[in-house]
One Martini backbone bead per residue (centre of mass of N, CA, C, O) as a GRO file, in nm:
protein
  484
    1UNK     BB    1  10.181   3.472  -6.263
    2UNK     BB    2  10.053   3.688  -6.458
    3UNK     BB    3   9.919   3.991  -6.496
    4UNK     BB    4   9.677   3.900  -6.670
    5UNK     BB    5   9.594   3.669  -6.478
    6UNK     BB    6   9.537   3.850  -6.230
    7UNK     BB    7   9.328   4.030  -6.367
    8UNK     BB    8   9.134   3.806  -6.440
    9UNK     BB    9   9.080   3.703  -6.154
   10UNK     BB   10   8.974   3.970  -6.035
   11UNK     BB   11   8.738   4.009  -6.234
   12UNK     BB   12   8.592   3.743  -6.161
   13UNK     BB   13   8.550   3.824  -5.864
   14UNK     BB   14   8.376   4.069  -5.914
   15UNK     BB   15   8.153   3.930  -6.068
   16UNK     BB   16   8.073   3.715  -5.856
   17UNK     BB   17   8.025   3.916  -5.615
   18UNK     BB   18   7.804   4.080  -5.756
   19UNK     BB   19   7.606   3.849  -5.792
   20UNK     BB   20   7.594   3.762  -5.493
   21UNK     BB   21   7.483   4.032  -5.388
   22UNK     BB   22   7.213   4.024  -5.545
   23UNK     BB   23   7.110   3.764  -5.416
   24UNK     BB   24   7.116   3.852  -5.121
   25UNK     BB   25   6.929   4.093  -5.161
   26UNK     BB   26   6.686   3.923  -5.256
   27UNK     BB   27   6.656   3.761  -4.998
   28UNK     BB   28   6.601   4.001  -4.807
   29UNK     BB   29   6.357   4.122  -4.963
   30UNK     BB   30   6.203   3.810  -4.943
   31UNK     BB   31   6.160   3.722  -4.643
   32UNK     BB   32   5.814   3.773  -4.666
   33UNK     BB   33   5.773   3.580  -4.916
   34UNK     BB   34   5.558   3.376  -5.041
   35UNK     BB   35   5.735   3.102  -5.200
   36UNK     BB   36   6.018   3.171  -5.134
   37UNK     BB   37   6.340   3.076  -5.234
   38UNK     BB   38   6.644   3.031  -5.145
   39UNK     BB   39   6.937   3.161  -5.266
   40UNK     BB   40   7.230   2.983  -5.412
   41UNK     BB   41   7.563   3.025  -5.468
   42UNK     BB   42   7.787   2.870  -5.707
   43UNK     BB   43   8.136   2.802  -5.695
   44UNK     BB   44   8.431   2.796  -5.920
   45UNK     BB   45   8.719   2.713  -6.040
   46UNK     BB   46   8.918   2.774  -6.286
   47UNK     BB   47   9.065   2.639  -6.524
   48UNK     BB   48   9.366   2.655  -6.666
   49UNK     BB   49   9.267   2.689  -6.966
   50UNK     BB   50   9.063   2.935  -6.872
   51UNK     BB   51   9.221   3.030  -6.634
   52UNK     BB   52   9.185   3.250  -6.377
   53UNK     BB   53   8.964   3.201  -6.098
   54UNK     BB   54   8.606   3.259  -6.101
   55UNK     BB   55   8.281   3.087  -6.116
   56UNK     BB   56   7.945   3.047  -6.192
   57UNK     BB   57   7.754   2.740  -6.178
   58UNK     BB   58   7.504   2.841  -5.992
   59UNK     BB   59   7.145   2.886  -5.898
   60UNK     BB   60   6.972   2.795  -5.618
   61UNK     BB   61   6.671   2.655  -5.490
   62UNK     BB   62   6.606   2.635  -5.139
   63UNK     BB   63   6.440   2.337  -5.032
   64UNK     BB   64   6.218   2.127  -4.831
   65UNK     BB   65   6.024   1.880  -4.950
   66UNK     BB   66   5.930   1.736  -4.695
   67UNK     BB   67   5.836   1.983  -4.529
   68UNK     BB   68   5.644   2.090  -4.737
   69UNK     BB   69   5.456   1.842  -4.750
   70UNK     BB   70   5.381   1.841  -4.445
   71UNK     BB   71   5.259   2.125  -4.435
   72UNK     BB   72   5.034   2.074  -4.645
   73UNK     BB   73   4.896   1.837  -4.494
   74UNK     BB   74   4.832   2.008  -4.243
   75UNK     BB   75   4.663   2.220  -4.386
   76UNK     BB   76   4.445   2.025  -4.484
   77UNK     BB   77   4.358   1.926  -4.205
   78UNK     BB   78   4.281   2.202  -4.099
   79UNK     BB   79   4.064   2.266  -4.304
   80UNK     BB   80   3.875   2.036  -4.222
   81UNK     BB   81   3.851   2.076  -3.913
   82UNK     BB   82   3.761   2.372  -3.914
   83UNK     BB   83   3.501   2.328  -4.082
   84UNK     BB   84   3.360   2.133  -3.893
   85UNK     BB   85   3.363   2.305  -3.633
   86UNK     BB   86   3.199   2.543  -3.739
   87UNK     BB   87   2.937   2.386  -3.801
   88UNK     BB   88   2.894   2.258  -3.514
   89UNK     BB   89   2.869   2.531  -3.373
   90UNK     BB   90   2.613   2.624  -3.520
   91UNK     BB   91   2.427   2.389  -3.439
   92UNK     BB   92   2.448   2.434  -3.136
   93UNK     BB   93   2.333   2.726  -3.146
   94UNK     BB   94   2.058   2.652  -3.258
   95UNK     BB   95   1.966   2.490  -3.015
   96UNK     BB   96   2.086   2.565  -2.745
   97UNK     BB   97   2.111   2.660  -2.434
   98UNK     BB   98   1.933   2.658  -2.142
   99UNK     BB   99   2.015   2.979  -2.085
  100UNK     BB  100   1.858   3.021  -2.348
  101UNK     BB  101   1.559   3.167  -2.434
  102UNK     BB  102   1.584   3.039  -2.751
  103UNK     BB  103   1.585   2.760  -2.684
  104UNK     BB  104   1.453   2.454  -2.695
  105UNK     BB  105   1.441   2.394  -2.388
  106UNK     BB  106   1.305   2.665  -2.309
  107UNK     BB  107   1.042   2.622  -2.476
  108UNK     BB  108   0.958   2.363  -2.339
  109UNK     BB  109   0.945   2.472  -2.048
  110UNK     BB  110   0.735   2.687  -2.112
  111UNK     BB  111   0.509   2.496  -2.203
  112UNK     BB  112   0.490   2.337  -1.938
  113UNK     BB  113   0.428   2.586  -1.758
  114UNK     BB  114   0.160   2.660  -1.905
  115UNK     BB  115   0.015   2.393  -1.839
  116UNK     BB  116   0.016   2.429  -1.536
  117UNK     BB  117  -0.148   2.694  -1.534
  118UNK     BB  118  -0.400   2.581  -1.694
  119UNK     BB  119  -0.468   2.346  -1.488
  120UNK     BB  120  -0.550   2.547  -1.254
  121UNK     BB  121  -0.710   2.731  -1.502
  122UNK     BB  122  -0.913   2.611  -1.750
  123UNK     BB  123  -1.114   2.876  -1.771
  124UNK     BB  124  -0.873   3.045  -1.877
  125UNK     BB  125  -0.809   3.218  -2.157
  126UNK     BB  126  -0.524   3.330  -2.098
  127UNK     BB  127  -0.395   3.043  -2.042
  128UNK     BB  128  -0.464   2.919  -2.316
  129UNK     BB  129  -0.311   3.133  -2.478
  130UNK     BB  130  -0.030   3.066  -2.358
  131UNK     BB  131  -0.019   2.780  -2.464
  132UNK     BB  132  -0.044   2.854  -2.766
  133UNK     BB  133   0.210   3.035  -2.785
  134UNK     BB  134   0.421   2.831  -2.677
  135UNK     BB  135   0.368   2.619  -2.894
  136UNK     BB  136   0.439   2.798  -3.133
  137UNK     BB  137   0.732   2.855  -3.044
  138UNK     BB  138   0.826   2.563  -3.049
  139UNK     BB  139   0.769   2.509  -3.345
  140UNK     BB  140   0.942   2.739  -3.458
  141UNK     BB  141   1.209   2.641  -3.340
  142UNK     BB  142   1.218   2.373  -3.490
  143UNK     BB  143   1.204   2.500  -3.772
  144UNK     BB  144   1.466   2.673  -3.742
  145UNK     BB  145   1.665   2.446  -3.704
  146UNK     BB  146   1.614   2.313  -3.975
  147UNK     BB  147   1.676   2.560  -4.151
  148UNK     BB  148   1.966   2.601  -4.050
  149UNK     BB  149   2.077   2.332  -4.146
  150UNK     BB  150   2.009   2.380  -4.450
  151UNK     BB  151   2.177   2.638  -4.474
  152UNK     BB  152   2.444   2.502  -4.417
  153UNK     BB  153   2.438   2.305  -4.653
  154UNK     BB  154   2.408   2.524  -4.878
  155UNK     BB  155   2.671   2.673  -4.816
  156UNK     BB  156   2.854   2.433  -4.868
  157UNK     BB  157   2.777   2.396  -5.166
  158UNK     BB  158   2.874   2.678  -5.254
  159UNK     BB  159   3.167   2.643  -5.158
  160UNK     BB  160   3.238   2.415  -5.339
  161UNK     BB  161   3.202   2.561  -5.605
  162UNK     BB  162   3.411   2.785  -5.548
  163UNK     BB  163   3.658   2.589  -5.497
  164UNK     BB  164   3.649   2.448  -5.775
  165UNK     BB  165   3.717   2.708  -5.930
  166UNK     BB  166   3.987   2.754  -5.800
  167UNK     BB  167   4.120   2.489  -5.887
  168UNK     BB  168   4.098   2.522  -6.190
  169UNK     BB  169   4.242   2.794  -6.216
  170UNK     BB  170   4.511   2.721  -6.069
  171UNK     BB  171   4.599   2.476  -6.237
  172UNK     BB  172   4.610   2.633  -6.503
  173UNK     BB  173   4.834   2.833  -6.408
  174UNK     BB  174   5.047   2.619  -6.353
  175UNK     BB  175   5.052   2.505  -6.638
  176UNK     BB  176   5.143   2.770  -6.776
  177UNK     BB  177   5.411   2.792  -6.613
  178UNK     BB  178   5.541   2.540  -6.725
  179UNK     BB  179   5.588   2.650  -7.010
  180UNK     BB  180   5.756   2.894  -6.926
  181UNK     BB  181   5.979   2.740  -6.784
  182UNK     BB  182   6.070   2.568  -7.022
  183UNK     BB  183   6.154   2.804  -7.200
  184UNK     BB  184   6.361   2.931  -7.011
  185UNK     BB  185   6.549   2.682  -6.985
  186UNK     BB  186   6.605   2.648  -7.297
  187UNK     BB  187   6.750   2.949  -7.300
  188UNK     BB  188   6.905   2.986  -7.007
  189UNK     BB  189   6.715   3.097  -6.808
  190UNK     BB  190   6.573   3.207  -6.525
  191UNK     BB  191   6.305   3.027  -6.318
  192UNK     BB  192   6.274   3.101  -6.015
  193UNK     BB  193   6.040   3.307  -6.012
  194UNK     BB  194   5.831   3.113  -6.138
  195UNK     BB  195   5.849   2.903  -5.908
  196UNK     BB  196   5.752   3.086  -5.687
  197UNK     BB  197   5.473   3.137  -5.807
  198UNK     BB  198   5.392   2.839  -5.817
  199UNK     BB  199   5.416   2.781  -5.512
  200UNK     BB  200   5.196   2.984  -5.428
  201UNK     BB  201   4.965   2.841  -5.578
  202UNK     BB  202   4.988   2.570  -5.435
  203UNK     BB  203   4.940   2.683  -5.148
  204UNK     BB  204   4.643   2.785  -5.220
  205UNK     BB  205   4.541   2.457  -5.240
  206UNK     BB  206   4.636   2.296  -4.980
  207UNK     BB  207   4.369   2.335  -4.809
  208UNK     BB  208   4.161   2.185  -4.999
  209UNK     BB  209   4.383   1.963  -5.089
  210UNK     BB  210   4.568   1.687  -5.093
  211UNK     BB  211   4.916   1.709  -5.198
  212UNK     BB  212   5.156   1.627  -5.461
  213UNK     BB  213   5.489   1.704  -5.566
  214UNK     BB  214   5.668   1.697  -5.892
  215UNK     BB  215   5.994   1.784  -5.996
  216UNK     BB  216   6.176   1.831  -6.266
  217UNK     BB  217   6.463   1.925  -6.438
  218UNK     BB  218   6.296   2.162  -6.595
  219UNK     BB  219   6.082   2.272  -6.351
  220UNK     BB  220   5.843   2.109  -6.375
  221UNK     BB  221   5.517   2.035  -6.247
  222UNK     BB  222   5.352   1.776  -6.058
  223UNK     BB  223   5.013   1.680  -5.956
  224UNK     BB  224   4.883   1.495  -5.672
  225UNK     BB  225   4.711   1.301  -5.500
  226UNK     BB  226   4.737   1.100  -5.230
  227UNK     BB  227   4.656   0.839  -5.440
  228UNK     BB  228   4.753   0.945  -5.752
  229UNK     BB  229   4.585   1.157  -5.884
  230UNK     BB  230   4.592   1.355  -6.161
  231UNK     BB  231   4.608   1.716  -6.168
  232UNK     BB  232   4.913   1.743  -6.295
  233UNK     BB  233   5.004   1.580  -6.615
  234UNK     BB  234   5.064   1.773  -6.884
  235UNK     BB  235   4.766   1.823  -6.778
  236UNK     BB  236   4.477   1.964  -6.667
  237UNK     BB  237   4.251   1.906  -6.450
  238UNK     BB  238   3.888   1.860  -6.417
  239UNK     BB  239   3.656   1.990  -6.218
  240UNK     BB  240   3.331   1.870  -6.098
  241UNK     BB  241   3.032   2.079  -6.026
  242UNK     BB  242   2.688   2.113  -5.896
  243UNK     BB  243   2.493   2.343  -5.787
  244UNK     BB  244   2.243   2.429  -5.564
  245UNK     BB  245   1.957   2.622  -5.514
  246UNK     BB  246   1.848   2.398  -5.308
  247UNK     BB  247   1.789   2.252  -4.970
  248UNK     BB  248   1.649   1.963  -4.841
  249UNK     BB  249   1.624   1.711  -4.616
  250UNK     BB  250   1.590   1.480  -4.860
  251UNK     BB  251   1.860   1.576  -4.976
  252UNK     BB  252   2.106   1.366  -5.135
  253UNK     BB  253   2.368   1.194  -5.266
  254UNK     BB  254   2.252   0.903  -5.279
  255UNK     BB  255   1.971   0.996  -5.438
  256UNK     BB  256   2.080   1.232  -5.659
  257UNK     BB  257   2.024   1.544  -5.567
  258UNK     BB  258   2.333   1.570  -5.539
  259UNK     BB  259   2.651   1.668  -5.598
  260UNK     BB  260   2.942   1.556  -5.692
  261UNK     BB  261   3.277   1.476  -5.752
  262UNK     BB  262   3.493   1.543  -6.034
  263UNK     BB  263   3.756   1.400  -6.252
  264UNK     BB  264   3.730   1.395  -6.564
  265UNK     BB  265   3.426   1.262  -6.508
  266UNK     BB  266   3.522   1.123  -6.240
  267UNK     BB  267   3.431   0.991  -5.959
  268UNK     BB  268   3.500   1.110  -5.620
  269UNK     BB  269   3.610   1.082  -5.303
  270UNK     BB  270   3.589   1.285  -4.984
  271UNK     BB  271   3.482   1.135  -4.696
  272UNK     BB  272   3.651   0.910  -4.699
  273UNK     BB  273   3.928   0.791  -4.550
  274UNK     BB  274   4.032   0.690  -4.865
  275UNK     BB  275   3.990   0.925  -5.023
  276UNK     BB  276   4.128   1.110  -5.271
  277UNK     BB  277   4.015   1.403  -5.116
  278UNK     BB  278   4.079   1.357  -4.834
  279UNK     BB  279   4.169   1.622  -4.585
  280UNK     BB  280   4.016   1.885  -4.669
  281UNK     BB  281   3.808   2.143  -4.706
  282UNK     BB  282   3.635   2.003  -4.918
  283UNK     BB  283   3.570   1.758  -4.738
  284UNK     BB  284   3.433   1.929  -4.512
  285UNK     BB  285   3.196   2.032  -4.689
  286UNK     BB  286   3.081   1.754  -4.758
  287UNK     BB  287   3.030   1.670  -4.460
  288UNK     BB  288   2.824   1.887  -4.399
  289UNK     BB  289   2.617   1.809  -4.629
  290UNK     BB  290   2.631   1.464  -4.591
  291UNK     BB  291   2.659   1.433  -4.257
  292UNK     BB  292   2.618   1.651  -4.041
  293UNK     BB  293   2.343   1.763  -4.146
  294UNK     BB  294   2.193   1.493  -4.160
  295UNK     BB  295   2.218   1.422  -3.858
  296UNK     BB  296   2.091   1.680  -3.739
  297UNK     BB  297   1.818   1.638  -3.884
  298UNK     BB  298   1.746   1.367  -3.759
  299UNK     BB  299   1.734   1.472  -3.464
  300UNK     BB  300   1.512   1.693  -3.501
  301UNK     BB  301   1.310   1.490  -3.615
  302UNK     BB  302   1.302   1.314  -3.357
  303UNK     BB  303   1.183   1.531  -3.175
  304UNK     BB  304   0.924   1.578  -3.341
  305UNK     BB  305   0.818   1.285  -3.328
  306UNK     BB  306   0.802   1.261  -3.015
  307UNK     BB  307   0.608   1.497  -2.975
  308UNK     BB  308   0.368   1.391  -3.147
  309UNK     BB  309   0.340   1.088  -3.039
  310UNK     BB  310   0.261   1.158  -2.740
  311UNK     BB  311  -0.029   1.315  -2.858
  312UNK     BB  312  -0.180   1.084  -3.056
  313UNK     BB  313  -0.336   0.959  -2.834
  314UNK     BB  314  -0.659   0.854  -2.712
  315UNK     BB  315  -0.560   0.854  -2.409
  316UNK     BB  316  -0.517   1.163  -2.409
  317UNK     BB  317  -0.730   1.211  -2.652
  318UNK     BB  318  -1.068   1.122  -2.692
  319UNK     BB  319  -1.128   1.293  -2.982
  320UNK     BB  320  -0.935   1.096  -3.128
  321UNK     BB  321  -0.815   0.906  -3.372
  322UNK     BB  322  -0.592   0.692  -3.528
  323UNK     BB  323  -0.567   0.920  -3.784
  324UNK     BB  324  -0.534   1.152  -3.578
  325UNK     BB  325  -0.412   1.431  -3.463
  326UNK     BB  326  -0.292   1.621  -3.234
  327UNK     BB  327  -0.148   1.910  -3.134
  328UNK     BB  328   0.065   1.790  -3.335
  329UNK     BB  329   0.182   1.814  -3.680
  330UNK     BB  330   0.215   1.702  -4.028
  331UNK     BB  331   0.092   1.941  -4.197
  332UNK     BB  332  -0.205   1.829  -4.060
  333UNK     BB  333  -0.103   1.542  -4.001
  334UNK     BB  334  -0.008   1.238  -3.921
  335UNK     BB  335   0.257   1.118  -3.790
  336UNK     BB  336   0.560   0.931  -3.912
  337UNK     BB  337   0.833   0.726  -3.932
  338UNK     BB  338   0.831   0.699  -4.243
  339UNK     BB  339   0.820   1.044  -4.248
  340UNK     BB  340   1.060   1.184  -4.083
  341UNK     BB  341   1.190   1.333  -4.291
  342UNK     BB  342   1.142   1.677  -4.231
  343UNK     BB  343   0.944   1.723  -3.987
  344UNK     BB  344   1.060   1.984  -3.852
  345UNK     BB  345   0.965   2.162  -4.099
  346UNK     BB  346   0.641   2.051  -4.083
  347UNK     BB  347   0.569   2.146  -3.820
  348UNK     BB  348   0.241   2.179  -3.653
  349UNK     BB  349  -0.023   2.326  -3.532
  350UNK     BB  350  -0.325   2.259  -3.465
  351UNK     BB  351  -0.590   2.425  -3.610
  352UNK     BB  352  -0.820   2.358  -3.397
  353UNK     BB  353  -0.669   2.561  -3.166
  354UNK     BB  354  -0.656   2.805  -3.382
  355UNK     BB  355  -0.810   3.098  -3.451
  356UNK     BB  356  -0.630   3.185  -3.701
  357UNK     BB  357  -0.733   2.885  -3.838
  358UNK     BB  358  -1.043   2.835  -3.726
  359UNK     BB  359  -1.030   2.769  -3.441
  360UNK     BB  360  -1.036   2.668  -3.084
  361UNK     BB  361  -0.917   2.723  -2.771
  362UNK     BB  362  -1.083   2.507  -2.597
  363UNK     BB  363  -0.945   2.246  -2.727
  364UNK     BB  364  -0.707   2.231  -2.528
  365UNK     BB  365  -0.920   2.121  -2.302
  366UNK     BB  366  -1.142   1.928  -2.489
  367UNK     BB  367  -1.020   1.879  -2.774
  368UNK     BB  368  -0.942   1.863  -3.113
  369UNK     BB  369  -1.229   1.686  -3.177
  370UNK     BB  370  -1.422   1.878  -3.068
  371UNK     BB  371  -1.764   2.015  -3.119
  372UNK     BB  372  -1.784   2.108  -2.810
  373UNK     BB  373  -1.797   2.270  -2.528
  374UNK     BB  374  -1.704   2.203  -2.215
  375UNK     BB  375  -1.582   2.184  -1.918
  376UNK     BB  376  -1.407   2.457  -1.789
  377UNK     BB  377  -1.290   2.284  -1.520
  378UNK     BB  378  -1.133   2.066  -1.699
  379UNK     BB  379  -0.790   1.931  -1.675
  380UNK     BB  380  -0.727   1.654  -1.805
  381UNK     BB  381  -0.590   1.708  -2.081
  382UNK     BB  382  -0.361   1.890  -1.978
  383UNK     BB  383  -0.241   1.675  -1.791
  384UNK     BB  384  -0.187   1.463  -2.011
  385UNK     BB  385   0.014   1.632  -2.171
  386UNK     BB  386   0.216   1.671  -1.944
  387UNK     BB  387   0.265   1.366  -1.882
  388UNK     BB  388   0.361   1.289  -2.168
  389UNK     BB  389   0.621   1.467  -2.151
  390UNK     BB  390   0.719   1.342  -1.852
  391UNK     BB  391   0.733   1.073  -1.951
  392UNK     BB  392   0.889   0.768  -1.982
  393UNK     BB  393   0.997   0.681  -2.315
  394UNK     BB  394   1.042   0.544  -2.606
  395UNK     BB  395   1.203   0.643  -2.865
  396UNK     BB  396   1.084   0.670  -3.200
  397UNK     BB  397   1.365   0.732  -3.304
  398UNK     BB  398   1.662   0.626  -3.483
  399UNK     BB  399   1.854   0.873  -3.390
  400UNK     BB  400   1.811   0.722  -3.122
  401UNK     BB  401   1.811   0.559  -2.860
  402UNK     BB  402   1.593   0.329  -2.676
  403UNK     BB  403   1.577   0.502  -2.447
  404UNK     BB  404   1.422   0.624  -2.189
  405UNK     BB  405   1.227   0.939  -2.193
  406UNK     BB  406   1.181   1.251  -2.172
  407UNK     BB  407   1.140   1.528  -2.349
  408UNK     BB  408   1.368   1.691  -2.209
  409UNK     BB  409   1.581   1.466  -2.233
  410UNK     BB  410   1.594   1.462  -2.541
  411UNK     BB  411   1.682   1.753  -2.581
  412UNK     BB  412   1.938   1.717  -2.411
  413UNK     BB  413   2.062   1.493  -2.588
  414UNK     BB  414   2.087   1.658  -2.843
  415UNK     BB  415   2.281   1.867  -2.727
  416UNK     BB  416   2.502   1.666  -2.633
  417UNK     BB  417   2.567   1.556  -2.917
  418UNK     BB  418   2.648   1.827  -3.038
  419UNK     BB  419   2.868   1.898  -2.827
  420UNK     BB  420   3.047   1.648  -2.872
  421UNK     BB  421   3.107   1.689  -3.168
  422UNK     BB  422   3.235   1.972  -3.126
  423UNK     BB  423   3.463   1.888  -2.932
  424UNK     BB  424   3.603   1.692  -3.123
  425UNK     BB  425   3.650   1.901  -3.347
  426UNK     BB  426   3.818   2.099  -3.174
  427UNK     BB  427   4.045   1.897  -3.113
  428UNK     BB  428   4.125   1.847  -3.403
  429UNK     BB  429   4.182   2.143  -3.475
  430UNK     BB  430   4.399   2.191  -3.259
  431UNK     BB  431   4.594   1.969  -3.355
  432UNK     BB  432   4.624   2.074  -3.647
  433UNK     BB  433   4.733   2.352  -3.571
  434UNK     BB  434   4.985   2.263  -3.422
  435UNK     BB  435   5.114   2.114  -3.660
  436UNK     BB  436   5.122   2.351  -3.856
  437UNK     BB  437   5.286   2.556  -3.689
  438UNK     BB  438   5.538   2.381  -3.655
  439UNK     BB  439   5.593   2.349  -3.962
  440UNK     BB  440   5.596   2.647  -4.033
  441UNK     BB  441   5.835   2.723  -3.848
  442UNK     BB  442   6.037   2.531  -3.978
  443UNK     BB  443   6.015   2.660  -4.259
  444UNK     BB  444   6.106   2.949  -4.176
  445UNK     BB  445   6.386   2.864  -4.072
  446UNK     BB  446   6.458   2.764  -4.379
  447UNK     BB  447   6.468   3.032  -4.479
  448UNK     BB  448   6.523   3.352  -4.444
  449UNK     BB  449   6.826   3.463  -4.297
  450UNK     BB  450   6.915   3.776  -4.234
  451UNK     BB  451   7.173   3.745  -4.066
  452UNK     BB  452   7.318   3.557  -4.261
  453UNK     BB  453   7.297   3.741  -4.510
  454UNK     BB  454   7.459   3.981  -4.388
  455UNK     BB  455   7.714   3.822  -4.342
  456UNK     BB  456   7.752   3.748  -4.639
  457UNK     BB  457   7.773   4.039  -4.740
  458UNK     BB  458   8.036   4.109  -4.591
  459UNK     BB  459   8.207   3.896  -4.729
  460UNK     BB  460   8.161   4.005  -5.018
  461UNK     BB  461   8.279   4.284  -4.963
  462UNK     BB  462   8.564   4.189  -4.898
  463UNK     BB  463   8.616   4.041  -5.166
  464UNK     BB  464   8.568   4.283  -5.346
  465UNK     BB  465   8.790   4.458  -5.224
  466UNK     BB  466   9.025   4.271  -5.284
  467UNK     BB  467   8.990   4.268  -5.595
  468UNK     BB  468   9.014   4.571  -5.626
  469UNK     BB  469   9.301   4.589  -5.509
  470UNK     BB  470   9.437   4.421  -5.724
  471UNK     BB  471   9.372   4.607  -5.961
  472UNK     BB  472   9.508   4.860  -5.842
  473UNK     BB  473   9.795   4.734  -5.829
  474UNK     BB  474   9.821   4.668  -6.129
  475UNK     BB  475   9.794   4.960  -6.220
  476UNK     BB  476  10.054   5.056  -6.076
  477UNK     BB  477  10.246   4.867  -6.220
  478UNK     BB  478  10.191   4.969  -6.510
  479UNK     BB  479  10.277   5.260  -6.462
  480UNK     BB  480  10.576   5.197  -6.389
  481UNK     BB  481  10.641   5.052  -6.655
  482UNK     BB  482  10.575   5.297  -6.840
  483UNK     BB  483  10.813   5.483  -6.700
  484UNK     BB  484  11.077   5.317  -6.790
   0.00000   0.00000   0.00000
């Protein structure tokens, strides 16, 4: 090798090692940056015709696409499971546990206790007043549970709208980056930083919907749903959704009162097992609005129907007719299984027994249809109301099985159903979280290993020093030759 060849080889070594050092430094600096892919420098020996030495053939962004896809799928599953579990926890809290003084079962127990007290002293206005107040509190609690369920559904609807906006904006940004990446690659510039930013954006929507990405040789990415619907393929898909200003118990997706999700104007399923976008947080929100909330509302409506129907019989209160309501009403009229939906929100105490509504307190003792006060010492009606609540009878609502129950057992069953749903959701969420954390840990292990990078930097330093020493030696040789 000639002196000029040796000098050229050493200079190429300095250049390659200098570039490698900057890449390693960037890796270390971005060890905690989300979306950052480890850079790896590839070197090759120069061919004989091009001289001696080394040159950089490329800098790759190293990621495991299979692990990345599995982690994003797990994140989507966690998003759905966690969303469901949170909503079911709220519904269970609305109903309340028996040891909670504001729970449904506690209010029912208080109402029954006040009936027992009034039956022992039916002539006592104070005890009749206590029955009235406890009945009002029971009605209010049932109303509040219904309102809370609808509030949960409405919040889910608003969250859907907000997340759809995030999806549209993020996919548009990813699409814009595709053009920028293509331009950079066509000019021969590095697009790795742009790809990092793009990966971070994709990670940002991975929790919302399950996605698959396919990146071509130009660096541009295409995004598809789990079943192949194009979310970004040449152009960005447009998600459509219309938020509701308010939601009432009777409003559902099936009857057209609530908006579904569309992609480029075409309706897509979100809550079906094989739905195009099932399995992410967005699907969980639709499940809250269209499944979980609807089921919970049906159950509280069933409790309200059972409560009213137990006391609507003329065998309980001889003063009411077949079309007249008893102590509890559907907004003032007789309740019916035909109009069960939303009954819990419409449940009212019969105005005939409430002095604040023009009624008379003694009608609790003498009958809601009584025209004159009867024997103040007669506890028959009060005892009949208490027995009606405590008798086992077939539940009138289709939301529950046809098993015979007391009123308190029905309320207990409602809480048990809510608790069971929440426990299953918690188990699903825990499992999804475990899977996500395991995959995330594996992904991080495949990321920037600072110890390895520092070791690599020491190797680069030694190589750089060796090449610098070669140049220094050649310089001394040339000086000696010049002095000859």
